[in-house]
Coordinates of C-alpha atoms and ligand atoms in Angstrom, one line a residue:
X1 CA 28.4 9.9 16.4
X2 CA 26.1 8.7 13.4
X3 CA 26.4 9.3 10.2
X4 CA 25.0 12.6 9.0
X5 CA 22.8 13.9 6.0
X6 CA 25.7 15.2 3.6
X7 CA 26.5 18.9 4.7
X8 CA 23.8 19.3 7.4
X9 CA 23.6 18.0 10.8
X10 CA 20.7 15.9 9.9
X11 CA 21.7 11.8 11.1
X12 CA 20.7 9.7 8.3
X13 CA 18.4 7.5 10.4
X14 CA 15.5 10.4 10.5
X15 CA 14.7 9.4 7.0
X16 CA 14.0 6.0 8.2
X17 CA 11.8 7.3 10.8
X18 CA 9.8 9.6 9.1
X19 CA 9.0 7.4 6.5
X20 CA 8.3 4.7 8.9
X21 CA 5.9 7.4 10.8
X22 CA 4.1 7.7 6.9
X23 CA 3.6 5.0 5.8
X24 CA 2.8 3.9 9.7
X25 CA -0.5 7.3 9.6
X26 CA -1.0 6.1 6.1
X27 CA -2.2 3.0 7.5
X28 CA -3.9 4.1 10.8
X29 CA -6.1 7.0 8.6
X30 CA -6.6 4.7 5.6
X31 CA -8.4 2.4 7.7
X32 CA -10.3 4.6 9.9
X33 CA -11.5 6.9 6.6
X34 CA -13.7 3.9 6.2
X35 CA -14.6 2.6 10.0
X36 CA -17.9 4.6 10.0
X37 CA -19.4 3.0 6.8
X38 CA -17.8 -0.7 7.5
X39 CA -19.7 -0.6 11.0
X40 CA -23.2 1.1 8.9
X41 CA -23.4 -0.9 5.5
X42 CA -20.9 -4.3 6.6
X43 CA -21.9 -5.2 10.0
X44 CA -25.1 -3.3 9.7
X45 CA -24.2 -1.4 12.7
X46 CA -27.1 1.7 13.4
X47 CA -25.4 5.1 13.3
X48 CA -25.5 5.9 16.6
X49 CA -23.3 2.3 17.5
X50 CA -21.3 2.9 14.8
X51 CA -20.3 6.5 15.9
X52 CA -20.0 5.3 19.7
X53 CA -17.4 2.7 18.4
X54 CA -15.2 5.0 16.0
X55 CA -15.3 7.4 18.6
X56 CA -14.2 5.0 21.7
X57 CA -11.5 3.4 19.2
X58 CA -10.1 7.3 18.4
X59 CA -10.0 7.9 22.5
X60 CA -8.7 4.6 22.3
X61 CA -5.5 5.0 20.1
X62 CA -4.7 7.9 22.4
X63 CA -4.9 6.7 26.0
X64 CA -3.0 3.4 24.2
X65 CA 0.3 5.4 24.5
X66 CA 0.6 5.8 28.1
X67 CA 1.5 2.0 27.8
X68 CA 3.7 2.0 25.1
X69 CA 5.8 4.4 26.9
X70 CA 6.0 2.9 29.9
X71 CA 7.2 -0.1 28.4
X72 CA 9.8 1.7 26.1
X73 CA 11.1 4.2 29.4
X74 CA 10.9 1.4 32.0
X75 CA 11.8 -1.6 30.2
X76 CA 12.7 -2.1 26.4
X77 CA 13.5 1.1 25.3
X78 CA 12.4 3.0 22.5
X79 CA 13.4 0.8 19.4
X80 CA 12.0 -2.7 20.8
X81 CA 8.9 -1.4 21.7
X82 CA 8.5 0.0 18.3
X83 CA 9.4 -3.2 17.0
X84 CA 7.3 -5.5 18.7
X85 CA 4.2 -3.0 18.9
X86 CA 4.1 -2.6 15.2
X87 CA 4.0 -6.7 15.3
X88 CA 1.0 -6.2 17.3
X89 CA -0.2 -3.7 14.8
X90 CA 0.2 -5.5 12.0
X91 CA -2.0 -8.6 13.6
X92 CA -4.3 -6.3 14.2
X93 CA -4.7 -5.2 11.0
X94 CA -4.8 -8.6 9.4
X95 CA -7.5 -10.0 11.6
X96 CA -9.6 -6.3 10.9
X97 CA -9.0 -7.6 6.6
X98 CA -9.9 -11.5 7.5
X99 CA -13.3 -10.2 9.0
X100 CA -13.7 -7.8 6.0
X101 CA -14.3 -11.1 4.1
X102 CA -17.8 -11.8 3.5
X103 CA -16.9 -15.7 2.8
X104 CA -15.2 -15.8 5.9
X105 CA -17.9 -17.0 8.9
X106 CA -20.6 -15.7 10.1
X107 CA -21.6 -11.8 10.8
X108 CA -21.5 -12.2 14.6
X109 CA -17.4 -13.7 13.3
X110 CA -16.6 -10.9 11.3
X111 CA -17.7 -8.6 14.5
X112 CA -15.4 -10.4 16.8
X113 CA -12.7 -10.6 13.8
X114 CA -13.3 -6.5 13.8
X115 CA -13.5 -5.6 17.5
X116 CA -10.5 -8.0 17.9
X117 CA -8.3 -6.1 15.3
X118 CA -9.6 -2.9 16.1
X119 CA -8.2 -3.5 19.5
X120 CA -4.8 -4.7 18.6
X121 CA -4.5 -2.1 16.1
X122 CA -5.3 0.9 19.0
X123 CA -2.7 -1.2 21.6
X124 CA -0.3 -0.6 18.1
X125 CA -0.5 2.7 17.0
X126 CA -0.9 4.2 20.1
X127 CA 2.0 2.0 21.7
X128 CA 4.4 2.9 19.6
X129 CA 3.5 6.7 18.7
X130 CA 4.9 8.2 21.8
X131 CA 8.1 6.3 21.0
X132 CA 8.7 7.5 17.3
X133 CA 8.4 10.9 17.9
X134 CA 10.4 10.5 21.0
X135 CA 13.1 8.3 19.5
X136 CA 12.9 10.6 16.5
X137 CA 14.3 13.9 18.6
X138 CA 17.3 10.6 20.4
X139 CA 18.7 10.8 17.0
X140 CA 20.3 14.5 17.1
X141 CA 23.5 15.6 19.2
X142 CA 22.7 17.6 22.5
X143 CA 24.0 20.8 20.6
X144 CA 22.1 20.1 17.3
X145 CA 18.6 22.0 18.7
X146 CA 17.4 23.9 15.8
X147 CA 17.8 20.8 13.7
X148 CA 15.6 18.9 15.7
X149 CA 12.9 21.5 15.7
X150 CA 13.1 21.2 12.2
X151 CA 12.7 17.7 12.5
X152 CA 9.2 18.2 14.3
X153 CA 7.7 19.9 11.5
X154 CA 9.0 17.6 8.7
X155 CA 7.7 14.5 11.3
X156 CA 4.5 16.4 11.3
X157 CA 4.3 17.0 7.5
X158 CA 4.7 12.9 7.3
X159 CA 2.0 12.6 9.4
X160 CA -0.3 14.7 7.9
X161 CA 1.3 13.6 3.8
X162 CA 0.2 9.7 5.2
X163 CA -3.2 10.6 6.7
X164 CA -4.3 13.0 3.6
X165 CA -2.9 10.8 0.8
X166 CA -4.7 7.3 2.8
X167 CA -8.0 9.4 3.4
X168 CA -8.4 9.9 -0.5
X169 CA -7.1 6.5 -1.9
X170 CA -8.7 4.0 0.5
X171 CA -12.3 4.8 0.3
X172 CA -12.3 4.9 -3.7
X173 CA -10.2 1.4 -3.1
X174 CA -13.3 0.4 -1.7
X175 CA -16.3 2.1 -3.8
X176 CA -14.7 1.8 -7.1
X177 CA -12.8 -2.0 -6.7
X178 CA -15.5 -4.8 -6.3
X179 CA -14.9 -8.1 -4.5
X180 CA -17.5 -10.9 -3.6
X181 CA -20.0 -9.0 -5.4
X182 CA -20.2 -5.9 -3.1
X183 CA -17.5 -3.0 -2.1
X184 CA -14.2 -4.4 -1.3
X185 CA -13.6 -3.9 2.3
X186 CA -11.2 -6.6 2.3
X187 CA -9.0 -5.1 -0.1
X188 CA -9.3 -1.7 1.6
X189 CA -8.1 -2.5 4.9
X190 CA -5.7 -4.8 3.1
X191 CA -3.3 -1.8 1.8
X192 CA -3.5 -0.2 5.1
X193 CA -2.2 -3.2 6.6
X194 CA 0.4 -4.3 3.6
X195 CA 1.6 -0.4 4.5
X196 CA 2.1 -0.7 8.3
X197 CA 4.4 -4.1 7.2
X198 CA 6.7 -1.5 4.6
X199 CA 7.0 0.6 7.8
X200 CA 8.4 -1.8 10.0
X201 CA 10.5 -3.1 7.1
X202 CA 11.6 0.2 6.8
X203 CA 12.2 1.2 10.6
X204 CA 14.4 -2.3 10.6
X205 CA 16.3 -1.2 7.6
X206 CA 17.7 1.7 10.1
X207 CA 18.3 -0.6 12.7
X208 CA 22.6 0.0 12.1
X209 CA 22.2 3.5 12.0
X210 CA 19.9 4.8 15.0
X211 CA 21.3 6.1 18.3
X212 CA 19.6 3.9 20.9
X213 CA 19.1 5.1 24.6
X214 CA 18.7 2.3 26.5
X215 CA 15.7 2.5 29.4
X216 CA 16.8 3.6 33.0
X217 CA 15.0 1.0 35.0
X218 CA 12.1 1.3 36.2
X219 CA 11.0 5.0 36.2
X220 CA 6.9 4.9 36.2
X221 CA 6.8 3.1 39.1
X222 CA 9.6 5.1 41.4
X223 CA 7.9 7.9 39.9
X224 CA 4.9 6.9 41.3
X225 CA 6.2 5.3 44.3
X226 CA 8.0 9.0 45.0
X227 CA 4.8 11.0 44.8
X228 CA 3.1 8.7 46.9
X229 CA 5.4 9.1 49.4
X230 CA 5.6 13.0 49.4
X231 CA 1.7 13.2 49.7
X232 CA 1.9 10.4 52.7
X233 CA 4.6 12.5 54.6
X234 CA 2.9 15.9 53.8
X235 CA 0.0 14.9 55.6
X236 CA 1.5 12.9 58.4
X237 CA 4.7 15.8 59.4
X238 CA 3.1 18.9 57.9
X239 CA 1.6 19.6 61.2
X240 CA 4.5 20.0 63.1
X241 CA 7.4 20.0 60.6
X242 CA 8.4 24.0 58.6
X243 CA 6.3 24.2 55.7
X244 CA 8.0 23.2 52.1
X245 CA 8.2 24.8 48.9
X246 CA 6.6 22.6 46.9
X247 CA 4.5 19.7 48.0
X248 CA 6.7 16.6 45.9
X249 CA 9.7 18.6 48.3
X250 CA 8.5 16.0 51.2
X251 CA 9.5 13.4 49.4
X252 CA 13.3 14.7 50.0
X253 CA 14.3 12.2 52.2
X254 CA 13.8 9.0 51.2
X255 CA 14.0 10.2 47.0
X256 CA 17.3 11.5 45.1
X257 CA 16.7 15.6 44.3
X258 CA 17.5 14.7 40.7
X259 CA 14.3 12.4 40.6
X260 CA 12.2 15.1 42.8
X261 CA 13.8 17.8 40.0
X262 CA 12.6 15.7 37.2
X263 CA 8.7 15.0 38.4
X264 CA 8.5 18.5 39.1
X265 CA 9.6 19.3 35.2
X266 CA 6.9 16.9 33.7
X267 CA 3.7 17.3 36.5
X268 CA 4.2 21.4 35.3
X269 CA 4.2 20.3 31.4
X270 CA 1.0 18.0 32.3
X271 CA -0.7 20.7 34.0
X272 CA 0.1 23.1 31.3
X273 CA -1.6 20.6 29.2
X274 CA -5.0 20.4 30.8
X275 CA -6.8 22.9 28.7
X276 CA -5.3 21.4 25.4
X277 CA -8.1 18.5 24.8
X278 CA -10.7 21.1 23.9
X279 CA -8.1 22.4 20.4
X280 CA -8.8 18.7 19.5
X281 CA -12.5 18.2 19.8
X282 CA -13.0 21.4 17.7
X283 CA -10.6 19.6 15.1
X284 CA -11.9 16.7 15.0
X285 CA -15.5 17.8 14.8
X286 CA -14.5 20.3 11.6
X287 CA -12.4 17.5 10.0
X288 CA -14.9 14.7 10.3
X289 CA -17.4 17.0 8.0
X290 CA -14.8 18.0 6.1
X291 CA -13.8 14.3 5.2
X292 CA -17.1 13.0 3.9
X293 CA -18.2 16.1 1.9
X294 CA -15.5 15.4 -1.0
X295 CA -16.3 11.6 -0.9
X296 CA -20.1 11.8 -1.6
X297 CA -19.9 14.4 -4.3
X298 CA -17.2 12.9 -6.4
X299 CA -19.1 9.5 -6.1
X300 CA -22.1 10.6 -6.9
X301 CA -21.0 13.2 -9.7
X302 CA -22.9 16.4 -8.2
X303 CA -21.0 18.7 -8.3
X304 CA -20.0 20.8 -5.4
X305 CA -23.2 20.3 -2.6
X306 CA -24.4 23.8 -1.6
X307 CA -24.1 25.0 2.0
X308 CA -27.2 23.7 4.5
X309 CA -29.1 21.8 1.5
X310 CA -30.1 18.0 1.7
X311 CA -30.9 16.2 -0.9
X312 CA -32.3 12.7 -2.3
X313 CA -30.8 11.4 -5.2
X314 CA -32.3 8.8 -7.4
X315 CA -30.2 6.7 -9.6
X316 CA -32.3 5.8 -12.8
X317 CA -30.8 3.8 -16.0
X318 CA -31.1 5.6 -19.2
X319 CA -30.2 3.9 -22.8
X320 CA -27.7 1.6 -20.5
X321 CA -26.2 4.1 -17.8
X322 CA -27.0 5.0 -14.4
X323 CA -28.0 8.8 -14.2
X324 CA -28.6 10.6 -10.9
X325 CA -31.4 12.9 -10.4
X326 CA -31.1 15.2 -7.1
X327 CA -34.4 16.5 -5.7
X328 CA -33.6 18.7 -2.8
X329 CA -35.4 18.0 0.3
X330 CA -34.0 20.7 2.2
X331 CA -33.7 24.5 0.5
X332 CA -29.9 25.5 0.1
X333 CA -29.1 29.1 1.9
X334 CA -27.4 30.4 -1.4
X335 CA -23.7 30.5 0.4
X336 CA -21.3 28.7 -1.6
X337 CA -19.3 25.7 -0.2
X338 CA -16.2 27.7 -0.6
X339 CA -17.2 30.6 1.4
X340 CA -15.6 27.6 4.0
X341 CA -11.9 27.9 2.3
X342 CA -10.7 30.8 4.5
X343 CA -11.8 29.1 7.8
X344 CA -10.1 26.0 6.6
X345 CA -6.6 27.3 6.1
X346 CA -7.2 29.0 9.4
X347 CA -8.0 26.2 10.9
X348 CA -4.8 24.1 9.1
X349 CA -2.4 26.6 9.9
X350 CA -3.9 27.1 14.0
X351 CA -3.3 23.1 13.5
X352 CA 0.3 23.0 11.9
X353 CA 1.4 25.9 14.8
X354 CA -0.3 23.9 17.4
X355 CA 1.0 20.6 16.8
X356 CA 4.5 21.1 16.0
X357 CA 4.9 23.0 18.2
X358 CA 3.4 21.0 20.6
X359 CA 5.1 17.4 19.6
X360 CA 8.6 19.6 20.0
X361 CA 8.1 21.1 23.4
X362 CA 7.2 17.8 24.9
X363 CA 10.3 16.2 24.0
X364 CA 12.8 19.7 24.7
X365 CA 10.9 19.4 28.3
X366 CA 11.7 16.5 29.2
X367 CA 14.1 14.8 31.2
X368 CA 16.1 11.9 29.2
X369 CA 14.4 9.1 31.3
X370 CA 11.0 10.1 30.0
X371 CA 11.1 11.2 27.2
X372 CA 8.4 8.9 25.9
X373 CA 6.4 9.6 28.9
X374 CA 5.7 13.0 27.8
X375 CA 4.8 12.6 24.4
X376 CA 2.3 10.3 25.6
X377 CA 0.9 12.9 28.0
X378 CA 0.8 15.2 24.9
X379 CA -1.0 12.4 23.3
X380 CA -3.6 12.3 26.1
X381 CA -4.8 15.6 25.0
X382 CA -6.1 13.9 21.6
X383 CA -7.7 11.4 23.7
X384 CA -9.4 13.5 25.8
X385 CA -10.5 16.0 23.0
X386 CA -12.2 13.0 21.6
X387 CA -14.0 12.1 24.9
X388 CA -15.5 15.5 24.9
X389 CA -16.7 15.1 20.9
X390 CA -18.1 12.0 22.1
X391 CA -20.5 14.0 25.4
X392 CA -21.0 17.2 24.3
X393 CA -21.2 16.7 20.2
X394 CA -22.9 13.2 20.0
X395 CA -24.0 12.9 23.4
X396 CA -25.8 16.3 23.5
X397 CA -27.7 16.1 19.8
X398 CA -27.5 19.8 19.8
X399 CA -28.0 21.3 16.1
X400 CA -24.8 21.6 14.0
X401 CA -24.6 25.6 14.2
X402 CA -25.0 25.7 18.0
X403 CA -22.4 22.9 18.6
X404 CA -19.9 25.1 16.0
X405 CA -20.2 28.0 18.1
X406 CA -20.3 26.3 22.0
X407 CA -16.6 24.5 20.4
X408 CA -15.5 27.5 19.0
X409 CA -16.8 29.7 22.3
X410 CA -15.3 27.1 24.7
X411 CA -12.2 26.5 22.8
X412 CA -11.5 30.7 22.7
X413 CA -12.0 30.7 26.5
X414 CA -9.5 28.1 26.6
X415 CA -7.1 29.8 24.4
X416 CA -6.8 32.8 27.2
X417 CA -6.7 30.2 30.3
X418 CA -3.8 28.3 28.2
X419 CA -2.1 31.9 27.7
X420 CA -1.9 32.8 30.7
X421 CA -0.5 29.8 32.4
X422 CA 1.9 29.5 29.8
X423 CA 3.0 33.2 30.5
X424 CA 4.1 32.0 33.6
X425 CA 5.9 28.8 32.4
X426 CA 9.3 29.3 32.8
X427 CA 12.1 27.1 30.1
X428 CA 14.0 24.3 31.4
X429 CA 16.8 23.0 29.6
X430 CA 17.3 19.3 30.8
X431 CA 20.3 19.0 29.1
X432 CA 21.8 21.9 31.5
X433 CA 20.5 20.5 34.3
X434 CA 21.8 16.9 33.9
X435 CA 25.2 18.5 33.6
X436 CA 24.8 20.2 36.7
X437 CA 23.4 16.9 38.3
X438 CA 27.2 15.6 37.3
X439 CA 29.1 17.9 38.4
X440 CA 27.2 18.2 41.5
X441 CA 28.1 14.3 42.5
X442 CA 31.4 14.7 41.3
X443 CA 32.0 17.7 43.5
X444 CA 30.1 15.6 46.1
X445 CA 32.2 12.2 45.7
X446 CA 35.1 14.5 45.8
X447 CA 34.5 16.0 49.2
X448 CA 33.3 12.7 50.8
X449 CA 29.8 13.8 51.9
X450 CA 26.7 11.9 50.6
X451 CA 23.7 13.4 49.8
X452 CA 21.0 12.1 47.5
X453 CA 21.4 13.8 44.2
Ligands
LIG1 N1 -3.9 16.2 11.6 C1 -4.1 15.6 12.9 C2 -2.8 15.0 13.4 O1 -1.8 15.2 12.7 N2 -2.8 14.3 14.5 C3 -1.6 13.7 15.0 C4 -1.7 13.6 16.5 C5 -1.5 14.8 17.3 C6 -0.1 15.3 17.3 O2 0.8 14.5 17.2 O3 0.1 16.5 17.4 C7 -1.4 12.3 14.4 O4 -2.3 11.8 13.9 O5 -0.3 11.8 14.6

């Protein structure tokens, strides 16, 4: 048993991991705050490339973890593959810094250096994400249930404490701090990376104090080889043999019914997941607006902008200092900026209910060998929410009001599919049934007769 928080049932080692998990979104969101303007005013990127590329590196980081679980469940378990992922990650974000130096080669250099790092740092964060979370819930005793659930929403208030604090500080790291005579980029992605070393440091400072589950062979692939096998008998006996319950069911006789039991458990969590991408694309579409509105008005001293208005501002120098004069190009509509508040803390909390919940059912749901396995399917639904930003929102060029309302129209439809098949979800407690699974061989080694549990 491992040492506990004094009083609660709290291990210790959850402190390392959810300062690991900041300073670890600290560094991811610190970096990506300034990926947009790095690709437009560095490389000299047009905007439409330079969205393309932020968007496909987003997807990216999500699709990523599918890998880093099935390294972690089928091979090194949980804690290595954070450790040698975050190695990964850390490369990745040294060779994104090196290519942020303008002494450092040639353009076409510091767009390999980039692309390079950018892909490391995706294989990275999204390798190891699945496993934090996952590792994370390992840490509490069977019994301990309510602790962990509070241990979802503190790992989420990391999360979001790393990606709000990096989102401020790292893009006035780069405006106000100048390096080889221009903003420094360099320096920039350089905290973001010196931050994603303190959080391995940190998750190895745990190392004597976290319960490790070590992998159960390889899973994916029996997983994969088992449902290939029920679809290949389905369609070869089903003509002639009774009818099943459930499709994987034909699988029976070559696979244990523990292993049958368990794919069952995660293809109905995945399914349940399906509508789930379209909560993200409306997020990310709100945040993204969200992010740069703060930035340009505290740069450029204008106050707060006012809703629908454009503007050009020219910077002129009077008796010595630089004074901005706005001339608006496009008439304001007279609503206030924080006419927005409301649908921003609606937004927040739909997000805070969503996610934690979320992040906390996909581990509760799963069985012990893949664990990972279904974080990273939750995962998938970030990645897919930003493949549909990237069609419908910048593949479309509809106007900003239409594509508001077609998210927010879409995302309500998808609100009452997700309701009712979660209606009809019914609880499993894997914890229950890998008891049963024991006493079941027990009672079946007992009584001499073998049959695949
Ligand atoms: N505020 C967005 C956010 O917290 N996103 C998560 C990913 C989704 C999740 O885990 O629910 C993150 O960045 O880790």
């Amino acid at each position: 048993m491992g040492k506990k928080i004094f009083g609660t049932n709290y291990p210790v080692s959850i402190c390392f991991i959810v300062v690991n998990e900041f300073c670890e979104r600290f560094s991811y969101y610190g970096m990506k705050a300034l990926l947009t303007l790095y690709f437009l005013t560095y490389l000299k990127w047009d905007k439409d490339l330079s969205t393309a590329v932020y968007h496909a590196f987003s997807g990216l980081c999500y699709f990523t973890p599918i890998l880093g679980a099935f390294i972690a469940d089928s091979w090194l378990g949980k804690y290595k593959t954070i450790i040698y992922l975050s190695i990964v990650y850390v490369i990745g974000h040294v060779v994104k810094s090196v290519g942020a130096i303008p002494t450092v080669g040639s353009t076409e250099l510091h767009i390999a250096l980039s692309m390079s790092g950018l892909i490391l740092i995706a294989l990275g964060t999204g390798g190891i994400k699945p496993c934090v979370a996952a590792f994370g819930g390992d840490q509490f005793d069977e019994e301990h249930t309510t602790e962990r659930q509070k241990f979802f929403s503190i790992f989420y208030m990391s999360i979001n404490a790393g990606s709000f604090l990096s989102t401020i500080i790292t893009p006035i790291l780069r405006g106000d701090v100048k390096c080889f005579g221009g903003d420094c980029y360099a320096l920039a992605f350089g905290v973001p990376a010196a931050l994603m070393v303190v959080a391995l440091v940190v998750f190895i400072a745990g190392s004597s104090l976290y319960k490790r589950t070590p992998p159960q062979g390889n899973v994916l692939w029996e997983v994969c080889n088992c449902i290939g096998f029920a679809l290949k008998n389905r369609w070869n006996k089903s003509k002639h043999d009774p009818p099943k319950k459930h499709w994987l069911d034909w699988a029976e006789e070559k696979y244990s019914m523990r292993l049958i039991q368990e794919i069952k458990m995660v293809l109905r969590v995945l399914v349940l997941y399906i509508p789930l991408p379209m909560f993200w694309a409306l997020f990310d579409q709100v945040v993204k607006r969200l992010i740069f509105l703060p930035l340009v008005t505290s740069k450029l001293n204008l106050g707060l902008l006012d809703f629908g208005a454009c503007y050009t501002v020219i910077l002129t120098e009077e008796a010595g200092k630089i004074v901005p004069h706005k001339i608006e190009d496009v008439k304001a509509n007279n609503v206030h900026i924080a006419y927005q508040i409301p649908q921003y803390i609606l937004i927040t909390a739909g997000e805070v209910m969503f996610s934690i919940t979320g992040l906390e059912f996909s581990y509760s749901q799963a069985p012990a060998n893949m664990k990972s396995v279904l974080q990273a399917g939750w995962l998938l639904t970030v990645a897919f929410g930003n493949v549909i930003v990237l069609i419908v929102a910048e593949g479309a060029g509809l106007e900003q009001w239409i594509e508001f309302l077609l998210f927010a129209c879409l995302l309500l439809g998808v609100c009452i599919i997700f309701s009712v098949m979660a209606h009809f979800y019914t609880y499993v407690d894997p914890e229950e049934m890998e008891k049963l699974y024991l006493e079941n061989s027990i009672e079946l080694n007992k009584t001499g007769k073998s049959t695949k549990m």
